[in-house]
Every structure is written in structure tokens, then in C-alpha cells.
Amino acid sequence: MSTVVYLAAFVFAMTSVLLFRRPRRAMRNPLTLSTCVAVVLGALVFVCAAPATLATVNRLTGVPNFGAPLTYGMLSAYSCSVLVLLINWRGGSRERVRRLVLRCMAAYGLLIAAIVVLFLLAEADTERLNDLDTYYANTPFMREMILLYLLGHSAAMLAMCTVCVKWGREVGGLLRTGLRLILVGSLLDVVGFQVAKYTAVVARWTGHDLDFLSTTLAPPMASLAALLCSAGFVLPRLLPSARAQWRALGDYRRLAPLWTLVRSVSTAPKPPTGWWQLPQARLQWREVSIHDALLALAPYFDHRVRERVRDGALRAGGTPHRARLAAEAAMLADAARRAAAREEPPEAAAAYRLHATEMSGTSGLVELAQELNRPPAAATAPGGTVPPLAEPEEPHVA
């Protein structure tokens, strides 16, 4: 039981690390900050609710069942943070958002205080790690404390369901997907966790025993519901970034032929190779290094090579764009060969800017790299490229 709960807490913690990877920027963004707070509090709820944690807290404090108000207070704080996150997600004027957030925090602050006071007034001397809700369902003050934390959590989940249904009709894309996940998680929490708890407690009030609903069914349902809600909250924020990193990784790999060709003349600092470097950072370093190398190779550009390849590509039926791309790739390959051999710049060298360096982003460089990567057999196709230049034959010596 504790292992499963700790695993859920670990998933929550890793999610918060991903969201909070840039602390300064996150602190200035109320939406990111509230998302991180909600996820962290969700992780703490799971940690506090684990029987192993409850036993440790009770032993360290010397108070039987001290973990109960701690867990219930943490759950109430999580419910509050979820509502605050929804308020920030919904947006609006700064004053309106601030007013709603303060009201929500005040209401749940009073709820947490009431939970603590009721626990202090109750007599709960027998430690219960798994079935406290049903064991003390008929105990004065403990009964009210249990009912109070359930009502506070129910209010947050029902409010979340209402907002998700209403807002889901107005938005689309990833935001709608996230709202649907939150809605499913909230409904699962209401039905699988809260209804099970309410039923087990009411059964105790009427003299029946349905404790298994509270001890066996409710915990895994709560874990699954919280994971779905967290996925709904973080998906619209993490997935665009994940897609950008995936595209950056693809561009980084597609630039490999160009980087292999020019890396020997680049004077830019070597790109970091640590495992912690994300694809976008790696791509940026490679792009900067390639631009630096292209500047170094510019004096070796031979316009005769470029014009000869371009004219040949046009005669083969290629489009002007494909012809220029093939010509620039051939000229760049020739320049890299001359630089590697430490030859003098050609007489036909002149100022020339590659088309790839005039385009924003990495699309131009990627296109040039893929042209360099074309096999010789494909270069003869009428798609626009031409075979690589043949080396001039040496004169025969009699």
C-alpha cells in the first residue's frame, strides 16, 4: 500500500520538476506557479496518507493519529490549490483573479483550522493507520472532522467538474483535452473516493460494516483520479514544449551532414555534450557553430563551381530553387575541401551569402544539410539536383 502511494507521489514530484525547471520565470507566472503548487501538494497528500508515513509521524510526535489532521489538512490545501489553479487558468482581470484567490484561500484556511481544532477536542487514543475514518465515524468531534474534510474536498471536485464542463464548450485543442482529463479525474474522485467514503461512514452510523469501501476501494481510486487531474493540468503546458524539443531533436540530427562537413573550420566554442542538455540547447549550439564555420569558408567559395552545377541542374529540368540548393551544396563541399587541404582561395571567390543563412530558424540549414546527404545515384534524377563534380583528369605523361 505504502509503495503504491509513494510511487504516485514520485510521479507528481517529477511533474513539478519539469514544470518548475526555470524557477525565476515560473515565479513570475501565476499559472505556472499555481500548477506547481497544486502538483506538489498532491504529492504531499500521497506521502502523508501512506500508512508508513502515518506511523512515523505518530511516533515522532508522540500523539496517536496525529497524521490524520496532517493528511486531512494537506488534502484540504490541495483542494484549495486546485481551485486557485482553475481561477488562474480561467484568467480575467488581475483584481478579479486576486479577489477569487483570496476568498478561496480564506475559506480553506478556516476549514484546515477547524480540522485541527476538532482533532484536539476529540478523544482518539487508538492508532488507526488504514481505517481511521470508519473506526472513529461515531466518535464526537472526530465524526465532525471526518465529515468536514470530505465536504471540503467534495466542494472542490464538484466545482472543478462544473468549470470543466462549462469551459470545455468554449475552448479546443490541447486545452479541451486537458479539461476532459480533469473532468474524468474529478468524476472518478467523486464516485470512486468520496462516495465510497461517505457510504462507509454512513454505514457505520447505521450500525453496518462497509469498511472495505473506505479502506480497499477509495485509496486506489483517489490515486488514479489525482493522476488524471494532474495530467490534465500539465498536458497543455508540457506537450507544446515536448513537441518543440522533439522537433529540435529532429533538426539537430538532420544537420549532422552539414556539421560533419564544416566542423573542422568552426571556431565557435564546442557544444556541450552532457546528458542534461535538452535538444533545443544542443540545436542552438550546433546552429551557431555552423554559421561560424560558414563565415570561415566564405573566402573559399568558387562561383564557377556554383554556376556550373546550377546550369546543369536547370538543364536537367530542376526548379530554380532546387538548382540553387544543389549549386550551393556543391560550392560548399568544394570550399570545405579546399580549406581542409589548406589551399589558397580560388580566383573566382567573391562575396556571397548562402540562401540558408538568409532564412530565419534552422529550416534553410536543414535543407542544405539534406542536399549534402543525397546519395550520388539520387542526384541524377530529374528532381533538380545534378551529379557531383568530377575531378579534372590529370594530363597523360608520355
mmCIF file with all atom_site columns, N, CA and C in Angstrom, residues 264-313:
data_model
loop_
_atom_site.group_PDB
_atom_site.id
_atom_site.type_symbol
_atom_site.label_atom_id
_atom_site.label_alt_id
_atom_site.label_comp_id
_atom_site.label_asym_id
_atom_site.label_entity_id
_atom_site.label_seq_id
_atom_site.pdbx_PDB_ins_code
_atom_site.Cartn_x
_atom_site.Cartn_y
_atom_site.Cartn_z
_atom_site.occupancy
_atom_site.B_iso_or_equiv
_atom_site.pdbx_formal_charge
_atom_site.auth_seq_id
_atom_site.auth_comp_id
_atom_site.auth_asym_id
_atom_site.auth_atom_id
_atom_site.pdbx_PDB_model_num
ATOM 1   N N  . SER A 1 264 ? 35.380 21.152 -38.831 1.00 0.00 ? 264 SER A N  1
ATOM 2   C CA . SER A 1 264 ? 36.825 21.324 -38.675 1.00 0.00 ? 264 SER A CA 1
ATOM 3   C C  . SER A 1 264 ? 37.257 22.772 -38.772 1.00 0.00 ? 264 SER A C  1
ATOM 4   N N  . VAL A 1 265 ? 36.449 23.637 -39.397 1.00 0.00 ? 265 VAL A N  1
ATOM 5   C CA . VAL A 1 265 ? 36.835 25.042 -39.544 1.00 0.00 ? 265 VAL A CA 1
ATOM 6   C C  . VAL A 1 265 ? 36.081 25.950 -38.578 1.00 0.00 ? 265 VAL A C  1
ATOM 7   N N  . SER A 1 266 ? 35.189 25.397 -37.790 1.00 0.00 ? 266 SER A N  1
ATOM 8   C CA . SER A 1 266 ? 34.422 26.219 -36.855 1.00 0.00 ? 266 SER A CA 1
ATOM 9   C C  . SER A 1 266 ? 35.297 26.609 -35.679 1.00 0.00 ? 266 SER A C  1
ATOM 10  N N  . THR A 1 267 ? 35.245 27.894 -35.321 1.00 0.00 ? 267 THR A N  1
ATOM 11  C CA . THR A 1 267 ? 35.993 28.389 -34.164 1.00 0.00 ? 267 THR A CA 1
ATOM 12  C C  . THR A 1 267 ? 35.084 28.684 -32.981 1.00 0.00 ? 267 THR A C  1
ATOM 13  N N  . ALA A 1 268 ? 33.797 28.363 -33.114 1.00 0.00 ? 268 ALA A N  1
ATOM 14  C CA . ALA A 1 268 ? 32.862 28.590 -32.009 1.00 0.00 ? 268 ALA A CA 1
ATOM 15  C C  . ALA A 1 268 ? 33.169 27.612 -30.878 1.00 0.00 ? 268 ALA A C  1
ATOM 16  N N  . PRO A 1 269 ? 32.809 27.969 -29.649 1.00 0.00 ? 269 PRO A N  1
ATOM 17  C CA . PRO A 1 269 ? 33.024 27.030 -28.527 1.00 0.00 ? 269 PRO A CA 1
ATOM 18  C C  . PRO A 1 269 ? 32.350 25.696 -28.801 1.00 0.00 ? 269 PRO A C  1
ATOM 19  N N  . LYS A 1 270 ? 32.990 24.648 -28.358 1.00 0.00 ? 270 LYS A N  1
ATOM 20  C CA . LYS A 1 270 ? 32.439 23.316 -28.578 1.00 0.00 ? 270 LYS A CA 1
ATOM 21  C C  . LYS A 1 270 ? 31.090 23.181 -27.863 1.00 0.00 ? 270 LYS A C  1
ATOM 22  N N  . PRO A 1 271 ? 30.109 22.613 -28.555 1.00 0.00 ? 271 PRO A N  1
ATOM 23  C CA . PRO A 1 271 ? 28.784 22.469 -27.922 1.00 0.00 ? 271 PRO A CA 1
ATOM 24  C C  . PRO A 1 271 ? 28.856 21.506 -26.763 1.00 0.00 ? 271 PRO A C  1
ATOM 25  N N  . PRO A 1 272 ? 28.116 21.777 -25.685 1.00 0.00 ? 272 PRO A N  1
ATOM 26  C CA . PRO A 1 272 ? 28.120 20.857 -24.534 1.00 0.00 ? 272 PRO A CA 1
ATOM 27  C C  . PRO A 1 272 ? 27.512 19.520 -24.912 1.00 0.00 ? 272 PRO A C  1
ATOM 28  N N  . THR A 1 273 ? 28.046 18.472 -24.330 1.00 0.00 ? 273 THR A N  1
ATOM 29  C CA . THR A 1 273 ? 27.566 17.132 -24.668 1.00 0.00 ? 273 THR A CA 1
ATOM 30  C C  . THR A 1 273 ? 26.990 16.402 -23.459 1.00 0.00 ? 273 THR A C  1
ATOM 31  N N  . GLY A 1 274 ? 26.735 17.131 -22.368 1.00 0.00 ? 274 GLY A N  1
ATOM 32  C CA . GLY A 1 274 ? 26.186 16.488 -21.182 1.00 0.00 ? 274 GLY A CA 1
ATOM 33  C C  . GLY A 1 274 ? 24.787 15.955 -21.433 1.00 0.00 ? 274 GLY A C  1
ATOM 34  N N  . TRP A 1 275 ? 24.450 14.883 -20.715 1.00 0.00 ? 275 TRP A N  1
ATOM 35  C CA . TRP A 1 275 ? 23.130 14.267 -20.903 1.00 0.00 ? 275 TRP A CA 1
ATOM 36  C C  . TRP A 1 275 ? 22.013 15.217 -20.494 1.00 0.00 ? 275 TRP A C  1
ATOM 37  N N  . TRP A 1 276 ? 22.338 16.224 -19.661 1.00 0.00 ? 276 TRP A N  1
ATOM 38  C CA . TRP A 1 276 ? 21.297 17.117 -19.164 1.00 0.00 ? 276 TRP A CA 1
ATOM 39  C C  . TRP A 1 276 ? 20.893 18.179 -20.197 1.00 0.00 ? 276 TRP A C  1
ATOM 40  N N  . GLN A 1 277 ? 21.637 18.282 -21.290 1.00 0.00 ? 277 GLN A N  1
ATOM 41  C CA . GLN A 1 277 ? 21.324 19.296 -22.295 1.00 0.00 ? 277 GLN A CA 1
ATOM 42  C C  . GLN A 1 277 ? 20.106 18.868 -23.110 1.00 0.00 ? 277 GLN A C  1
ATOM 43  N N  . LEU A 1 278 ? 19.080 19.706 -23.131 1.00 0.00 ? 278 LEU A N  1
ATOM 44  C CA . LEU A 1 278 ? 17.884 19.415 -23.911 1.00 0.00 ? 278 LEU A CA 1
ATOM 45  C C  . LEU A 1 278 ? 18.147 19.624 -25.397 1.00 0.00 ? 278 LEU A C  1
ATOM 46  N N  . PRO A 1 279 ? 17.347 18.989 -26.266 1.00 0.00 ? 279 PRO A N  1
ATOM 47  C CA . PRO A 1 279 ? 17.588 19.099 -27.712 1.00 0.00 ? 279 PRO A CA 1
ATOM 48  C C  . PRO A 1 279 ? 17.628 20.537 -28.226 1.00 0.00 ? 279 PRO A C  1
ATOM 49  N N  . GLN A 1 280 ? 16.789 21.424 -27.699 1.00 0.00 ? 280 GLN A N  1
ATOM 50  C CA . GLN A 1 280 ? 16.793 22.799 -28.180 1.00 0.00 ? 280 GLN A CA 1
ATOM 51  C C  . GLN A 1 280 ? 18.123 23.477 -27.899 1.00 0.00 ? 280 GLN A C  1
ATOM 52  N N  . ALA A 1 281 ? 18.711 23.218 -26.728 1.00 0.00 ? 281 ALA A N  1
ATOM 53  C CA . ALA A 1 281 ? 20.014 23.795 -26.406 1.00 0.00 ? 281 ALA A CA 1
ATOM 54  C C  . ALA A 1 281 ? 21.097 23.218 -27.322 1.00 0.00 ? 281 ALA A C  1
ATOM 55  N N  . ARG A 1 282 ? 21.044 21.924 -27.579 1.00 0.00 ? 282 ARG A N  1
ATOM 56  C CA . ARG A 1 282 ? 22.018 21.298 -28.472 1.00 0.00 ? 282 ARG A CA 1
ATOM 57  C C  . ARG A 1 282 ? 21.889 21.869 -29.894 1.00 0.00 ? 282 ARG A C  1
ATOM 58  N N  . LEU A 1 283 ? 20.644 22.032 -30.344 1.00 0.00 ? 283 LEU A N  1
ATOM 59  C CA . LEU A 1 283 ? 20.416 22.571 -31.685 1.00 0.00 ? 283 LEU A CA 1
ATOM 60  C C  . LEU A 1 283 ? 20.944 23.994 -31.795 1.00 0.00 ? 283 LEU A C  1
ATOM 61  N N  . GLN A 1 284 ? 20.736 24.794 -30.763 1.00 0.00 ? 284 GLN A N  1
ATOM 62  C CA . GLN A 1 284 ? 21.217 26.171 -30.800 1.00 0.00 ? 284 GLN A CA 1
ATOM 63  C C  . GLN A 1 284 ? 22.740 26.225 -30.919 1.00 0.00 ? 284 GLN A C  1
ATOM 64  N N  . TRP A 1 285 ? 23.413 25.381 -30.136 1.00 0.00 ? 285 TRP A N  1
ATOM 65  C CA . TRP A 1 285 ? 24.872 25.339 -30.219 1.00 0.00 ? 285 TRP A CA 1
ATOM 66  C C  . TRP A 1 285 ? 25.335 24.894 -31.606 1.00 0.00 ? 285 TRP A C  1
ATOM 67  N N  . ARG A 1 286 ? 24.686 23.883 -32.148 1.00 0.00 ? 286 ARG A N  1
ATOM 68  C CA . ARG A 1 286 ? 25.095 23.405 -33.470 1.00 0.00 ? 286 ARG A CA 1
ATOM 69  C C  . ARG A 1 286 ? 24.837 24.467 -34.538 1.00 0.00 ? 286 ARG A C  1
ATOM 70  N N  . GLU A 1 287 ? 23.719 25.163 -34.450 1.00 0.00 ? 287 GLU A N  1
ATOM 71  C CA . GLU A 1 287 ? 23.402 26.204 -35.420 1.00 0.00 ? 287 GLU A CA 1
ATOM 72  C C  . GLU A 1 287 ? 24.432 27.330 -35.370 1.00 0.00 ? 287 GLU A C  1
ATOM 73  N N  . VAL A 1 288 ? 24.787 27.774 -34.155 1.00 0.00 ? 288 VAL A N  1
ATOM 74  C CA . VAL A 1 288 ? 25.784 28.832 -34.010 1.00 0.00 ? 288 VAL A CA 1
ATOM 75  C C  . VAL A 1 288 ? 27.131 28.380 -34.570 1.00 0.00 ? 288 VAL A C  1
ATOM 76  N N  . SER A 1 289 ? 27.524 27.165 -34.289 1.00 0.00 ? 289 SER A N  1
ATOM 77  C CA . SER A 1 289 ? 28.809 26.654 -34.772 1.00 0.00 ? 289 SER A CA 1
ATOM 78  C C  . SER A 1 289 ? 28.830 26.545 -36.290 1.00 0.00 ? 289 SER A C  1
ATOM 79  N N  . ILE A 1 290 ? 27.714 26.131 -36.882 1.00 0.00 ? 290 ILE A N  1
ATOM 80  C CA . ILE A 1 290 ? 27.650 26.016 -38.342 1.00 0.00 ? 290 ILE A CA 1
ATOM 81  C C  . ILE A 1 290 ? 27.744 27.390 -38.985 1.00 0.00 ? 290 ILE A C  1
ATOM 82  N N  . HIS A 1 291 ? 27.031 28.363 -38.444 1.00 0.00 ? 291 HIS A N  1
ATOM 83  C CA . HIS A 1 291 ? 27.116 29.723 -39.002 1.00 0.00 ? 291 HIS A CA 1
ATOM 84  C C  . HIS A 1 291 ? 28.536 30.258 -38.905 1.00 0.00 ? 291 HIS A C  1
ATOM 85  N N  . ASP A 1 292 ? 29.210 29.982 -37.802 1.00 0.00 ? 292 ASP A N  1
ATOM 86  C CA . ASP A 1 292 ? 30.596 30.416 -37.651 1.00 0.00 ? 292 ASP A CA 1
ATOM 87  C C  . ASP A 1 292 ? 31.480 29.758 -38.704 1.00 0.00 ? 292 ASP A C  1
ATOM 88  N N  . ALA A 1 293 ? 31.262 28.471 -38.951 1.00 0.00 ? 293 ALA A N  1
ATOM 89  C CA . ALA A 1 293 ? 32.066 27.768 -39.955 1.00 0.00 ? 293 ALA A CA 1
ATOM 90  C C  . ALA A 1 293 ? 31.784 28.293 -41.356 1.00 0.00 ? 293 ALA A C  1
ATOM 91  N N  . LEU A 1 294 ? 30.543 28.602 -41.664 1.00 0.00 ? 294 LEU A N  1
ATOM 92  C CA . LEU A 1 294 ? 30.215 29.123 -42.993 1.00 0.00 ? 294 LEU A CA 1
ATOM 93  C C  . LEU A 1 294 ? 30.896 30.463 -43.246 1.00 0.00 ? 294 LEU A C  1
ATOM 94  N N  . LEU A 1 295 ? 31.008 31.283 -42.216 1.00 0.00 ? 295 LEU A N  1
ATOM 95  C CA . LEU A 1 295 ? 31.741 32.540 -42.366 1.00 0.00 ? 295 LEU A CA 1
ATOM 96  C C  . LEU A 1 295 ? 33.215 32.281 -42.660 1.00 0.00 ? 295 LEU A C  1
ATOM 97  N N  . ALA A 1 296 ? 33.764 31.273 -42.002 1.00 0.00 ? 296 ALA A N  1
ATOM 98  C CA . ALA A 1 296 ? 35.175 30.944 -42.233 1.00 0.00 ? 296 ALA A CA 1
ATOM 99  C C  . ALA A 1 296 ? 35.404 30.385 -43.631 1.00 0.00 ? 296 ALA A C  1
ATOM 100 N N  . LEU A 1 297 ? 34.413 29.708 -44.193 1.00 0.00 ? 297 LEU A N  1
ATOM 101 C CA . LEU A 1 297 ? 34.563 29.109 -45.527 1.00 0.00 ? 297 LEU A CA 1
ATOM 102 C C  . LEU A 1 297 ? 34.220 30.072 -46.651 1.00 0.00 ? 297 LEU A C  1
ATOM 103 N N  . ALA A 1 298 ? 33.622 31.191 -46.338 1.00 0.00 ? 298 ALA A N  1
ATOM 104 C CA . ALA A 1 298 ? 33.178 32.121 -47.387 1.00 0.00 ? 298 ALA A CA 1
ATOM 105 C C  . ALA A 1 298 ? 34.297 32.508 -48.357 1.00 0.00 ? 298 ALA A C  1
ATOM 106 N N  . PRO A 1 299 ? 35.529 32.757 -47.900 1.00 0.00 ? 299 PRO A N  1
ATOM 107 C CA . PRO A 1 299 ? 36.589 33.116 -48.867 1.00 0.00 ? 299 PRO A CA 1
ATOM 108 C C  . PRO A 1 299 ? 36.920 32.006 -49.864 1.00 0.00 ? 299 PRO A C  1
ATOM 109 N N  . TYR A 1 300 ? 36.529 30.783 -49.582 1.00 0.00 ? 300 TYR A N  1
ATOM 110 C CA . TYR A 1 300 ? 36.842 29.663 -50.469 1.00 0.00 ? 300 TYR A CA 1
ATOM 111 C C  . TYR A 1 300 ? 35.714 29.347 -51.452 1.00 0.00 ? 300 TYR A C  1
ATOM 112 N N  . PHE A 1 301 ? 34.626 30.108 -51.430 1.00 0.00 ? 301 PHE A N  1
ATOM 113 C CA . PHE A 1 301 ? 33.522 29.845 -52.338 1.00 0.00 ? 301 PHE A CA 1
ATOM 114 C C  . PHE A 1 301 ? 33.958 30.129 -53.780 1.00 0.00 ? 301 PHE A C  1
ATOM 115 N N  . ASP A 1 302 ? 33.806 29.135 -54.634 1.00 0.00 ? 302 ASP A N  1
ATOM 116 C CA . ASP A 1 302 ? 34.178 29.255 -56.050 1.00 0.00 ? 302 ASP A CA 1
ATOM 117 C C  . ASP A 1 302 ? 32.891 29.392 -56.865 1.00 0.00 ? 302 ASP A C  1
ATOM 118 N N  . HIS A 1 303 ? 32.697 30.571 -57.431 1.00 0.00 ? 303 HIS A N  1
ATOM 119 C CA . HIS A 1 303 ? 31.455 30.809 -58.174 1.00 0.00 ? 303 HIS A CA 1
ATOM 120 C C  . HIS A 1 303 ? 31.388 29.992 -59.456 1.00 0.00 ? 303 HIS A C  1
ATOM 121 N N  . ARG A 1 304 ? 32.512 29.592 -59.992 1.00 0.00 ? 304 ARG A N  1
ATOM 122 C CA . ARG A 1 304 ? 32.484 28.758 -61.196 1.00 0.00 ? 304 ARG A CA 1
ATOM 123 C C  . ARG A 1 304 ? 31.845 27.410 -60.885 1.00 0.00 ? 304 ARG A C  1
ATOM 124 N N  . VAL A 1 305 ? 32.155 26.870 -59.719 1.00 0.00 ? 305 VAL A N  1
ATOM 125 C CA . VAL A 1 305 ? 31.530 25.610 -59.312 1.00 0.00 ? 305 VAL A CA 1
ATOM 126 C C  . VAL A 1 305 ? 30.025 25.793 -59.156 1.00 0.00 ? 305 VAL A C  1
ATOM 127 N N  . ARG A 1 306 ? 29.640 26.835 -58.457 1.00 0.00 ? 306 ARG A N  1
ATOM 128 C CA . ARG A 1 306 ? 28.214 27.062 -58.230 1.00 0.00 ? 306 ARG A CA 1
ATOM 129 C C  . ARG A 1 306 ? 27.455 27.265 -59.538 1.00 0.00 ? 306 ARG A C  1
ATOM 130 N N  . GLU A 1 307 ? 27.990 28.079 -60.447 1.00 0.00 ? 307 GLU A N  1
ATOM 131 C CA . GLU A 1 307 ? 27.281 28.364 -61.693 1.00 0.00 ? 307 GLU A CA 1
ATOM 132 C C  . GLU A 1 307 ? 27.211 27.129 -62.589 1.00 0.00 ? 307 GLU A C  1
ATOM 133 N N  . ARG A 1 308 ? 28.279 26.336 -62.601 1.00 0.00 ? 308 ARG A N  1
ATOM 134 C CA . ARG A 1 308 ? 28.280 25.151 -63.433 1.00 0.00 ? 308 ARG A CA 1
ATOM 135 C C  . ARG A 1 308 ? 27.235 24.134 -62.952 1.00 0.00 ? 308 ARG A C  1
ATOM 136 N N  . VAL A 1 309 ? 27.173 23.938 -61.642 1.00 0.00 ? 309 VAL A N  1
ATOM 137 C CA . VAL A 1 309 ? 26.200 22.989 -61.106 1.00 0.00 ? 309 VAL A CA 1
ATOM 138 C C  . VAL A 1 309 ? 24.779 23.516 -61.279 1.00 0.00 ? 309 VAL A C  1
ATOM 139 N N  . ARG A 1 310 ? 24.586 24.789 -61.049 1.00 0.00 ? 310 ARG A N  1
ATOM 140 C CA . ARG A 1 310 ? 23.254 25.365 -61.205 1.00 0.00 ? 310 ARG A CA 1
ATOM 141 C C  . ARG A 1 310 ? 22.748 25.235 -62.632 1.00 0.00 ? 310 ARG A C  1
ATOM 142 N N  . ASP A 1 311 ? 23.619 25.578 -63.605 1.00 0.00 ? 311 ASP A N  1
ATOM 143 C CA . ASP A 1 311 ? 23.206 25.482 -65.008 1.00 0.00 ? 311 ASP A CA 1
ATOM 144 C C  . ASP A 1 311 ? 22.900 24.041 -65.388 1.00 0.00 ? 311 ASP A C  1
ATOM 145 N N  . GLY A 1 312 ? 23.711 23.116 -64.884 1.00 0.00 ? 312 GLY A N  1
ATOM 146 C CA . GLY A 1 312 ? 23.448 21.720 -65.190 1.00 0.00 ? 312 GLY A CA 1
ATOM 147 C C  . GLY A 1 312 ? 22.134 21.244 -64.601 1.00 0.00 ? 312 GLY A C  1
ATOM 148 N N  . ALA A 1 313 ? 21.812 21.693 -63.388 1.00 0.00 ? 313 ALA A N  1
ATOM 149 C CA . ALA A 1 313 ? 20.556 21.297 -62.756 1.00 0.00 ? 313 ALA A CA 1
ATOM 150 C C  . ALA A 1 313 ? 19.367 21.870 -63.510 1.00 0.00 ? 313 ALA A C  1
#
